[in-house]
Coordinates of C-alpha atoms and ligand atoms in Angstrom, one line a residue:
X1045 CA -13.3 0.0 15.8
X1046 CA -12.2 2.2 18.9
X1047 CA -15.4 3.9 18.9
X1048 CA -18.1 1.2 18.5
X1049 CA -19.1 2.2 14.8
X1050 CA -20.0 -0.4 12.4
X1051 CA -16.6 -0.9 10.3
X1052 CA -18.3 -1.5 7.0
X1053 CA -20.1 1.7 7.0
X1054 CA -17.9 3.2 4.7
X1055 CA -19.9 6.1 4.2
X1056 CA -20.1 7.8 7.4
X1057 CA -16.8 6.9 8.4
X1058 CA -15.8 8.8 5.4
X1059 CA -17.6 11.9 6.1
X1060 CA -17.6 11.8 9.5
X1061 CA -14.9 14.8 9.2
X1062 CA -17.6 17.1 7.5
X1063 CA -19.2 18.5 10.2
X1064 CA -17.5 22.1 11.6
X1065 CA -15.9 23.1 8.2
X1066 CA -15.6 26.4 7.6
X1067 CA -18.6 28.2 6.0
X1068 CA -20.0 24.8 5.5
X1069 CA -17.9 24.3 2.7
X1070 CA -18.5 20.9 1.3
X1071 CA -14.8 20.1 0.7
X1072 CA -12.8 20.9 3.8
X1073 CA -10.3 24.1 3.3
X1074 CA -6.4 23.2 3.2
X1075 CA -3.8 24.8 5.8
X1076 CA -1.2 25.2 2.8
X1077 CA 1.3 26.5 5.3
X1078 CA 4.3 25.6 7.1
X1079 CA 4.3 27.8 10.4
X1080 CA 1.4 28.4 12.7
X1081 CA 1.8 31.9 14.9
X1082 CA 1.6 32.4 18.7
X1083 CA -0.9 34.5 20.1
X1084 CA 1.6 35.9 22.4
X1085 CA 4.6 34.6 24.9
X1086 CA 2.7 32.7 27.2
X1087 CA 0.8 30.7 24.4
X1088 CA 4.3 29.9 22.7
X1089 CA 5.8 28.8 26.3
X1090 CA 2.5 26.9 26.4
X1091 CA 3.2 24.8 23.7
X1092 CA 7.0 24.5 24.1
X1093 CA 6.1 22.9 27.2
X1094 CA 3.7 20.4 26.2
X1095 CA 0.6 21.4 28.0
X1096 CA -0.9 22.5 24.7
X1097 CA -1.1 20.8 21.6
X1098 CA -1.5 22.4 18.4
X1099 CA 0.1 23.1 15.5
X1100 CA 3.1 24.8 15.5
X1101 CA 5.1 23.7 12.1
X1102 CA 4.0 21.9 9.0
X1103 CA 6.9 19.0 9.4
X1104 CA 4.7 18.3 13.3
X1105 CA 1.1 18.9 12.8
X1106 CA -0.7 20.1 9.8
X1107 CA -4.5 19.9 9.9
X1108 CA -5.3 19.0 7.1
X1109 CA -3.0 16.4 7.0
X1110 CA -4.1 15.3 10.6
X1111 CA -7.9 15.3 8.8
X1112 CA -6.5 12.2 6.3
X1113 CA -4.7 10.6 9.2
X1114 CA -8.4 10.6 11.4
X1115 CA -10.1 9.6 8.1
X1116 CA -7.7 6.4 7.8
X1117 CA -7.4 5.2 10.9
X1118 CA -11.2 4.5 11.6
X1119 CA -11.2 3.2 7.7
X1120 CA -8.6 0.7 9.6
X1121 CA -9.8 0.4 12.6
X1122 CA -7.0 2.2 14.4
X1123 CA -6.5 4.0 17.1
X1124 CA -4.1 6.7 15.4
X1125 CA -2.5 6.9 11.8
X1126 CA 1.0 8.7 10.5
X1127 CA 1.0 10.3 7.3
X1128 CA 4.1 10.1 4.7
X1129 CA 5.4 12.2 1.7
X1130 CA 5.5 8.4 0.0
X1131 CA 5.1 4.5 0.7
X1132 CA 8.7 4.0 1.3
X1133 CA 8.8 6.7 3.4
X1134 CA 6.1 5.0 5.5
X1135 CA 7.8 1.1 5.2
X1136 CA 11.3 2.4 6.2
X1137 CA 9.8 4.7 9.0
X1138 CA 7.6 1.8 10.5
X1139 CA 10.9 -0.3 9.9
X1140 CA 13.6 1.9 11.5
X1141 CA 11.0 2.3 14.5
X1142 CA 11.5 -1.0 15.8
X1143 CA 14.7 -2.3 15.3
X1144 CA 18.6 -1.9 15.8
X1145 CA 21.9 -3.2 15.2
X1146 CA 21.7 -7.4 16.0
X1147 CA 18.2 -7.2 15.4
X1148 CA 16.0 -10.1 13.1
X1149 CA 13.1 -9.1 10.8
X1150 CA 11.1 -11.8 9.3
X1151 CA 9.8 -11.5 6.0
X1152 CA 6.9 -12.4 3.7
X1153 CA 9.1 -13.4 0.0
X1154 CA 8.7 -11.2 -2.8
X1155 CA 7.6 -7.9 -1.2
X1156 CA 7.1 -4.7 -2.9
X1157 CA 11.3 -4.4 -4.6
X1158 CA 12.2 -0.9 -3.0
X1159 CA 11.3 -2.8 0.1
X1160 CA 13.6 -5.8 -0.2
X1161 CA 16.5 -2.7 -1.3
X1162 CA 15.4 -1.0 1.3
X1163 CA 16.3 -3.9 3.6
X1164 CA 19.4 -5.3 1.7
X1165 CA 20.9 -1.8 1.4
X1166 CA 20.7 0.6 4.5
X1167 CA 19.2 -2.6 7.4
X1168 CA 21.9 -4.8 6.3
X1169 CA 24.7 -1.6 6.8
X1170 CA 23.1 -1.2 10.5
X1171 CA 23.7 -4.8 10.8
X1172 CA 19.5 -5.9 10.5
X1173 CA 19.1 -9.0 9.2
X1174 CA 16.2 -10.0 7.1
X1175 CA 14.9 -13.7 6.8
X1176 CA 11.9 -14.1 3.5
X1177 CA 9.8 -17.1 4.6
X1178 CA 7.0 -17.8 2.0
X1179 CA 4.0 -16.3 3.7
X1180 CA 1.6 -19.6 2.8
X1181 CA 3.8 -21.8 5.1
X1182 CA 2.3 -20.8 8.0
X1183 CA 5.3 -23.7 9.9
X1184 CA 7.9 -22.1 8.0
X1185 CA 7.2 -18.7 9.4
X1186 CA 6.5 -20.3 13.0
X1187 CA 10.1 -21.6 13.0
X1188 CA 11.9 -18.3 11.4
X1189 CA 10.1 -15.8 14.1
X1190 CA 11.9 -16.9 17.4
X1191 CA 14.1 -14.1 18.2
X1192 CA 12.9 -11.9 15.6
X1193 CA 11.7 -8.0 16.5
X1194 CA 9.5 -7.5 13.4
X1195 CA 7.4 -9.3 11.2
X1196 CA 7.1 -7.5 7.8
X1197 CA 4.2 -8.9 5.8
X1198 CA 2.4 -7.6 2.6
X1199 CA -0.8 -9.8 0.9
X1200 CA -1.3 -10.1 -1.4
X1201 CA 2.4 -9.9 -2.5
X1202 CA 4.1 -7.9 -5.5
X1203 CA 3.7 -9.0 -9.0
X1204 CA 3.2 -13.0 -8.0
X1205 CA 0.1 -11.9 -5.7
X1206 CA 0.7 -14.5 -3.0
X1207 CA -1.9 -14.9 -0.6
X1208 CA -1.8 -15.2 2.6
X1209 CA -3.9 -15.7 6.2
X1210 CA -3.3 -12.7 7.3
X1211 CA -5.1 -13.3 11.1
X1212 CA -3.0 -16.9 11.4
X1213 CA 0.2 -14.8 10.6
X1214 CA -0.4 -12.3 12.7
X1215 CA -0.5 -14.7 15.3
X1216 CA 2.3 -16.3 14.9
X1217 CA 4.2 -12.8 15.1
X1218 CA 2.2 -12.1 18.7
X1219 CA 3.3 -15.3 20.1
X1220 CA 6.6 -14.9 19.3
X1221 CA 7.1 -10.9 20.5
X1222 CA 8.0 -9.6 17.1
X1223 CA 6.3 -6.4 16.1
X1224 CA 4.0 -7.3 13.2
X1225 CA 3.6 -5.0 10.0
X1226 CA 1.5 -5.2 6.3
X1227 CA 1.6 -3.1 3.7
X1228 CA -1.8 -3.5 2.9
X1229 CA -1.9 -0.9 -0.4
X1230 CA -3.1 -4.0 -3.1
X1231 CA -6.2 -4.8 -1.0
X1232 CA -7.0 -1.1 0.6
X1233 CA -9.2 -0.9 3.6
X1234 CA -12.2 -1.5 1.2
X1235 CA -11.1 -5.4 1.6
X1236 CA -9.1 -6.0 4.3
X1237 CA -8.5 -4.6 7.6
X1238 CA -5.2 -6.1 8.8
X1239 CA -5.9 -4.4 12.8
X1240 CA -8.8 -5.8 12.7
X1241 CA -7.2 -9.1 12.0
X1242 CA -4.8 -8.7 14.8
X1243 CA -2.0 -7.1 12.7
X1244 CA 0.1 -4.2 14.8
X1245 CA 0.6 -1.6 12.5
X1246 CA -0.7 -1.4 8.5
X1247 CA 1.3 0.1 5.9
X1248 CA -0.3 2.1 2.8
X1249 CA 1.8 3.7 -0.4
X1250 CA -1.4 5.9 -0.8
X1251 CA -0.4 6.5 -4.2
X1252 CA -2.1 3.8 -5.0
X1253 CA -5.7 3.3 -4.4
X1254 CA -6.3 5.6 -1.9
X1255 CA -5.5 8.4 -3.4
X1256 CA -7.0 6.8 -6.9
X1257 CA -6.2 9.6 -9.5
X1258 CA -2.7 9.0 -9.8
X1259 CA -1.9 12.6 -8.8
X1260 CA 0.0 11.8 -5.4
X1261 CA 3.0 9.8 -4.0
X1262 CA 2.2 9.5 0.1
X1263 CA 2.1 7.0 2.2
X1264 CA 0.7 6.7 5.7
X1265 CA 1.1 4.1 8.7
X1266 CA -2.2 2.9 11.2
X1267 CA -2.1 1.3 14.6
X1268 CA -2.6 1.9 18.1
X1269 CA -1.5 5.2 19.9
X1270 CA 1.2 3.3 21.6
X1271 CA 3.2 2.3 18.2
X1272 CA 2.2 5.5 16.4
X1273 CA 3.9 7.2 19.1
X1274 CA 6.7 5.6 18.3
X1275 CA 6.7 6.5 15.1
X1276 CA 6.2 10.0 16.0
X1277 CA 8.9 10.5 18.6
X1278 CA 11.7 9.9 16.2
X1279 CA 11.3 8.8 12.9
X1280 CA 8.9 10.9 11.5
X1281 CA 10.0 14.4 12.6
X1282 CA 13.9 13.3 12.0
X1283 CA 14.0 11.3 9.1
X1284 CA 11.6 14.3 7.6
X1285 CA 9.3 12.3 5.4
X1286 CA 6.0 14.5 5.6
X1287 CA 2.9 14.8 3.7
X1288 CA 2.4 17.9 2.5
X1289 CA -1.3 19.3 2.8
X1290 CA -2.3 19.6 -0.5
X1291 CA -1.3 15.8 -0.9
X1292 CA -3.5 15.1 2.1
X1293 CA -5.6 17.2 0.8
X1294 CA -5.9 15.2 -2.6
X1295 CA -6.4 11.9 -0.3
X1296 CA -9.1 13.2 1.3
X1297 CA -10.8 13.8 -1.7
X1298 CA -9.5 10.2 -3.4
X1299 CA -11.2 8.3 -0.1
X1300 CA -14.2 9.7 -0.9
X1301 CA -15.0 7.6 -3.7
X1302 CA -13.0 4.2 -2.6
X1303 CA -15.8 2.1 -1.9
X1304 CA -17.0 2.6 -5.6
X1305 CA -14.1 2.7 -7.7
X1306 CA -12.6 -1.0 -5.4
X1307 CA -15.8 -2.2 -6.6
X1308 CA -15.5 -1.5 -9.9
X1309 CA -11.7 -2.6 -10.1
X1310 CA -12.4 -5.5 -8.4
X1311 CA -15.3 -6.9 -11.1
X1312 CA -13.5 -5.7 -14.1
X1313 CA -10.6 -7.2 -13.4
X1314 CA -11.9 -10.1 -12.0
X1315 CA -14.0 -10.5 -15.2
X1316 CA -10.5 -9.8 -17.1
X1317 CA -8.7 -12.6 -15.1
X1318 CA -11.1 -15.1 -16.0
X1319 CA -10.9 -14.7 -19.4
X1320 CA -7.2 -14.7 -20.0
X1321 CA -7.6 -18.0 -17.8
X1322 CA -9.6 -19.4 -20.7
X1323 CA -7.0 -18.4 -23.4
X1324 CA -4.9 -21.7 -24.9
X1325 CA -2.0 -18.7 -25.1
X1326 CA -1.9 -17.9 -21.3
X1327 CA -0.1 -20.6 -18.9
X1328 CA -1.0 -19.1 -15.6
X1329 CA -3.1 -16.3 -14.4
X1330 CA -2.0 -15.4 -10.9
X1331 CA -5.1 -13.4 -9.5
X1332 CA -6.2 -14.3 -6.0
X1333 CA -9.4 -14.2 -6.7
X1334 CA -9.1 -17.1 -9.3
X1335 CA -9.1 -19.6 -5.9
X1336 CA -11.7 -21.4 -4.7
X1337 CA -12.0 -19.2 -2.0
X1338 CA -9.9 -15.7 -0.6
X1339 CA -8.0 -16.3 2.5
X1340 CA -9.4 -15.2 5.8
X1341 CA -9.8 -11.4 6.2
X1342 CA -9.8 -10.6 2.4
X1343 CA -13.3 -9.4 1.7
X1344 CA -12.4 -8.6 -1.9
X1345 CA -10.0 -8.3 -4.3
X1346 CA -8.7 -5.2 -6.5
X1347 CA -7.5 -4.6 -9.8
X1348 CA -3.9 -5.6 -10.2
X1349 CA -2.9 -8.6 -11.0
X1350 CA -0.3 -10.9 -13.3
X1351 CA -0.6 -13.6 -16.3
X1352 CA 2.2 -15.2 -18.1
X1353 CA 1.9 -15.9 -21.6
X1354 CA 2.8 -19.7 -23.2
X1355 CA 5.9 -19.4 -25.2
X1356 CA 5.8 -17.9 -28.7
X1357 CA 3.7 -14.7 -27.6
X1358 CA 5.4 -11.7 -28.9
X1359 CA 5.3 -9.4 -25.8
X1360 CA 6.6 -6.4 -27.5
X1361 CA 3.8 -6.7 -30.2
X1362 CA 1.3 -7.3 -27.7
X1363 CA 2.4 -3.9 -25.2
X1364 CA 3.0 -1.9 -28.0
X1365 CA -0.8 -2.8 -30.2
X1366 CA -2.4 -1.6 -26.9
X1367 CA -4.3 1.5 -27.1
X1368 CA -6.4 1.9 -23.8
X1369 CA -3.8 -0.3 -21.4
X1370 CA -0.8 2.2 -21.4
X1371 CA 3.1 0.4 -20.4
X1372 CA 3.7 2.1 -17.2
X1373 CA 4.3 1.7 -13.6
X1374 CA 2.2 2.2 -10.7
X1375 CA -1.2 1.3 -10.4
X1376 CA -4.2 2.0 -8.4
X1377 CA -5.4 5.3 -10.5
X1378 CA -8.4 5.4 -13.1
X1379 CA -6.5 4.2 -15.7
X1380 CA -5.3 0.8 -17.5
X1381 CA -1.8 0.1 -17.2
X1382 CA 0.6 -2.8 -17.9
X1383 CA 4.2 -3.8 -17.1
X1384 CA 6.0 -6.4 -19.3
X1385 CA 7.9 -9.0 -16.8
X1386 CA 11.0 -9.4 -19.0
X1387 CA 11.5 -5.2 -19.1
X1388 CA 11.5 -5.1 -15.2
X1389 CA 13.9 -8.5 -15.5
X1390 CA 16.3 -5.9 -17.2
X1391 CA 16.2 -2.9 -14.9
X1392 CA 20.4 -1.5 -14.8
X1393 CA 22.0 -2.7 -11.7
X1394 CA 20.0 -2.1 -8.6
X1395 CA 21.4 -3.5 -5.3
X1396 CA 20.8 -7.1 -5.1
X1397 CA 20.0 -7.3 -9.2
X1398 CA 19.9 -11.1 -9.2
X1399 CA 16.6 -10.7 -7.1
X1400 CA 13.7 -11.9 -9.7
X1401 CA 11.0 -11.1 -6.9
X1402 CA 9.5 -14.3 -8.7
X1403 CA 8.5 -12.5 -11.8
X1404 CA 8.4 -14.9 -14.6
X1405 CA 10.2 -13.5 -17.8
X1406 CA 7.0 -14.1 -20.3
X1407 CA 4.5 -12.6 -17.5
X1408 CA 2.7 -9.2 -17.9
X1409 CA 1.6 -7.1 -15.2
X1410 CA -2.1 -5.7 -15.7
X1411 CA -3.9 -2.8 -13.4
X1412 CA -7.5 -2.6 -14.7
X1413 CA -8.5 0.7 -14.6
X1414 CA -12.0 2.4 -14.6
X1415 CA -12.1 2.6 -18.6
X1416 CA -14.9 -0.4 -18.6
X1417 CA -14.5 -4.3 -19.2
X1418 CA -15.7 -4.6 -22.3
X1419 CA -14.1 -1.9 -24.0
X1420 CA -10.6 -3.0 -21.9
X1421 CA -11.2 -6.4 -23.5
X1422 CA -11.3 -5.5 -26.6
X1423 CA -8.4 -3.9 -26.6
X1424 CA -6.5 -6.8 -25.1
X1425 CA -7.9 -9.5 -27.6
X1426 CA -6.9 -7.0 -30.4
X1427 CA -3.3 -6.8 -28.8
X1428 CA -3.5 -10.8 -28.4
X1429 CA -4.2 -11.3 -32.1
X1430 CA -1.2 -9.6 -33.8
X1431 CA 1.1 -10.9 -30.7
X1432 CA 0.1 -14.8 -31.9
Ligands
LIG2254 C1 4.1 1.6 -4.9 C2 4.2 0.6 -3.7 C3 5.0 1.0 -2.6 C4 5.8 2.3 -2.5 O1 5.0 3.4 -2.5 P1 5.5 4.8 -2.9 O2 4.3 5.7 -2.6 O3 5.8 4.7 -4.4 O4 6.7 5.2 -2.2 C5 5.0 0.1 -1.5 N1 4.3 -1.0 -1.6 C6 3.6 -1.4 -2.6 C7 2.9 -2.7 -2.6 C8 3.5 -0.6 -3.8 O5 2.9 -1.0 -4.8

């Protein structure tokens, strides 16, 4: 923390935006606007010139979005935080930042997929080159960084949910000069706090749990003034990917309650994990918090994770007997959902299609919502019993 606080005190870090709201309100108004008027000419000149910041247009500085990026970057333990109108916006911002034609990025294997397109389709055009190490092989990655500008991590990975030491990684990337990056949306700052593990800059889709309710796409990027600014001098205001104030708005309220609701992911799901482990009809749960301990820096785990069934399962009876675990993608809100391996195995051409991102074609992906163990349980033992 920049300002001494202690970092686990969720609570006042979360309301420490309260105080000065207008007529006391308890929730903090929203600037649903895109322009911001000048008193008169010398205050426009004022601002033109740089010797006064404030907001001036909604794509450059919007309150209430700057209220979200405040409230984030002391739930990191950053100096400064970017906002984005979604993840990807965020990852190829943060990306774009730091490299250019010639350039190396090093990556964790089987990262979030739009990020692997993202780097096989539009870096690989501007001639960026993308090596995927697997992130537990802490010599692999020590031989790949050399020469490399950026270090693109996420940990727990997609789908497979590799884990990895985050600190020792980050390392690594210092010694070696390459910028180093997480997306860090599975754990949240509720259970890991990359900066404070040395990481440069942490990555959120804030879709997921920080905004909780699975009513908004946004992203948003933490680090120290230094990188933020780089962020801010080009990529953000040219490539245009804002968050709009009523999103930030919507994460403001969502961070509110993330303590709680990572709590109760992470024991229902843990709970959930265990029990599949048990099964005869499940091969392989891949949970991190199945291990005989978390790797450094992971305080916790949350509530998405992956099993794969033994052969003979009927998947299709088992997704579609489910009544509270609805088939759909994302995670991260209240509710139960799940993802069939061999359905994403099919997706239509996408670039690079031969990709598996090491999904196995009898897994499932679970997110264990807020619905209650038992009761989600239940309805996956029901679903089990007409599937065998
Ligand atoms: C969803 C997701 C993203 C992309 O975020 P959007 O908000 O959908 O653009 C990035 N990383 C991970 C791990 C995700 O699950």
């Amino acid at each position: 923390m920049t300002d001494g606080a202690d970092p686990f005190d969720f609570a006042s870090l979360i309301t420490a935006h309260d105080a000065g709201n207008y007529a006391d309100a308890v929730v903090p108004p929203i600037f649903q606007t895109s322009l911001f008027t000048f008193a008169d000419y010398d205050d426009m000149i004022a601002s033109y010139r740089g010797e006064k910041v404030r907001p001036i247009y909604t794509r450059g500085l919007n309150p209430t979005v700057r209220m979200f990026e405040e409230m984030l970057a002391r739930l990191e333990g950053a100096e400064d935080a970017l906002g984005f109108a979604s993840g990807m916006s965020a990852i190829s911002s943060a990306v774009l930042s730091f490299v250019e034609p010639g350039d190396r990025i090093v990556a964790v294997r089987h990262v979030y997929p739009d990020a692997f397109r993202l780097f096989g389709t539009i870096l690989k055009r501007m001639k960026v080159e993308v090596t995927y190490v697997d992130g537990r092989d802490e010599e692999a990655i020590d031989r790949a960084l050399p020469g490399a500008k950026v270090f693109y991590m996420e940990s727990p990975t997609s789908w497979v949910m590799e884990a990895h030491d985050v600190g020792a990684l980050a390392a690594l990337a210092r010694k070696h000069g390459a910028v180093s990056m997480i997306d860090n949306s599975w754990a949240s700052p509720f259970f890991q706090r990359p900066i404070t593990l040395g990481v440069d800059l942490v990555i959120h889709s804030a879709s997921k749990y920080l905004g909780g309710h699975s009513d908004v796409v946004a992203g948003v990027v933490a680090g120290s003034k230094e990188l933020i600014a780089r962020l801010k001098a080009e990529a953000y205001p040219y490539l245009g990917g804002k968050l709009s104030p009523f999103d930030a708005w919507l994460l403001i309220r969502g961070l509110r309650t993330l303590p709680l609701r990572m709590k109760a992911h992470e024991a229902a799901a843990l709970t959930i994990a265990r029990r599949l482990q048990a099964l005869d009809i499940v091969e392989q749960v891949c949970h991190p918090g199945l291990a005989n301990q978390l790797p450094p820096g992971l305080n916790g785990t949350s509530g998405l994770f992956s099993f794969i069934f033994r052969e003979g399962v009927d998947i299709r009876a088992f997704a579609d007997h489910l009544k509270l675990f609805k088939l759909g993608v994302s995670w991260g809100g209240h509710e139960s959902l799940i993802v069939p391996g061999e359905v994403v195995l099919q997706q239509k051409a996408q670039p690079n299609s031969a990709h598996t991102f090491g999904i196995h074609a009898r897994s499932v992906r679970l997110h264990v919502g807020l619905e209650g163990t038992e009761a989600l349980w239940s309805d996956l033992q029901e679903a089990i019993a007409v599937a065998i």
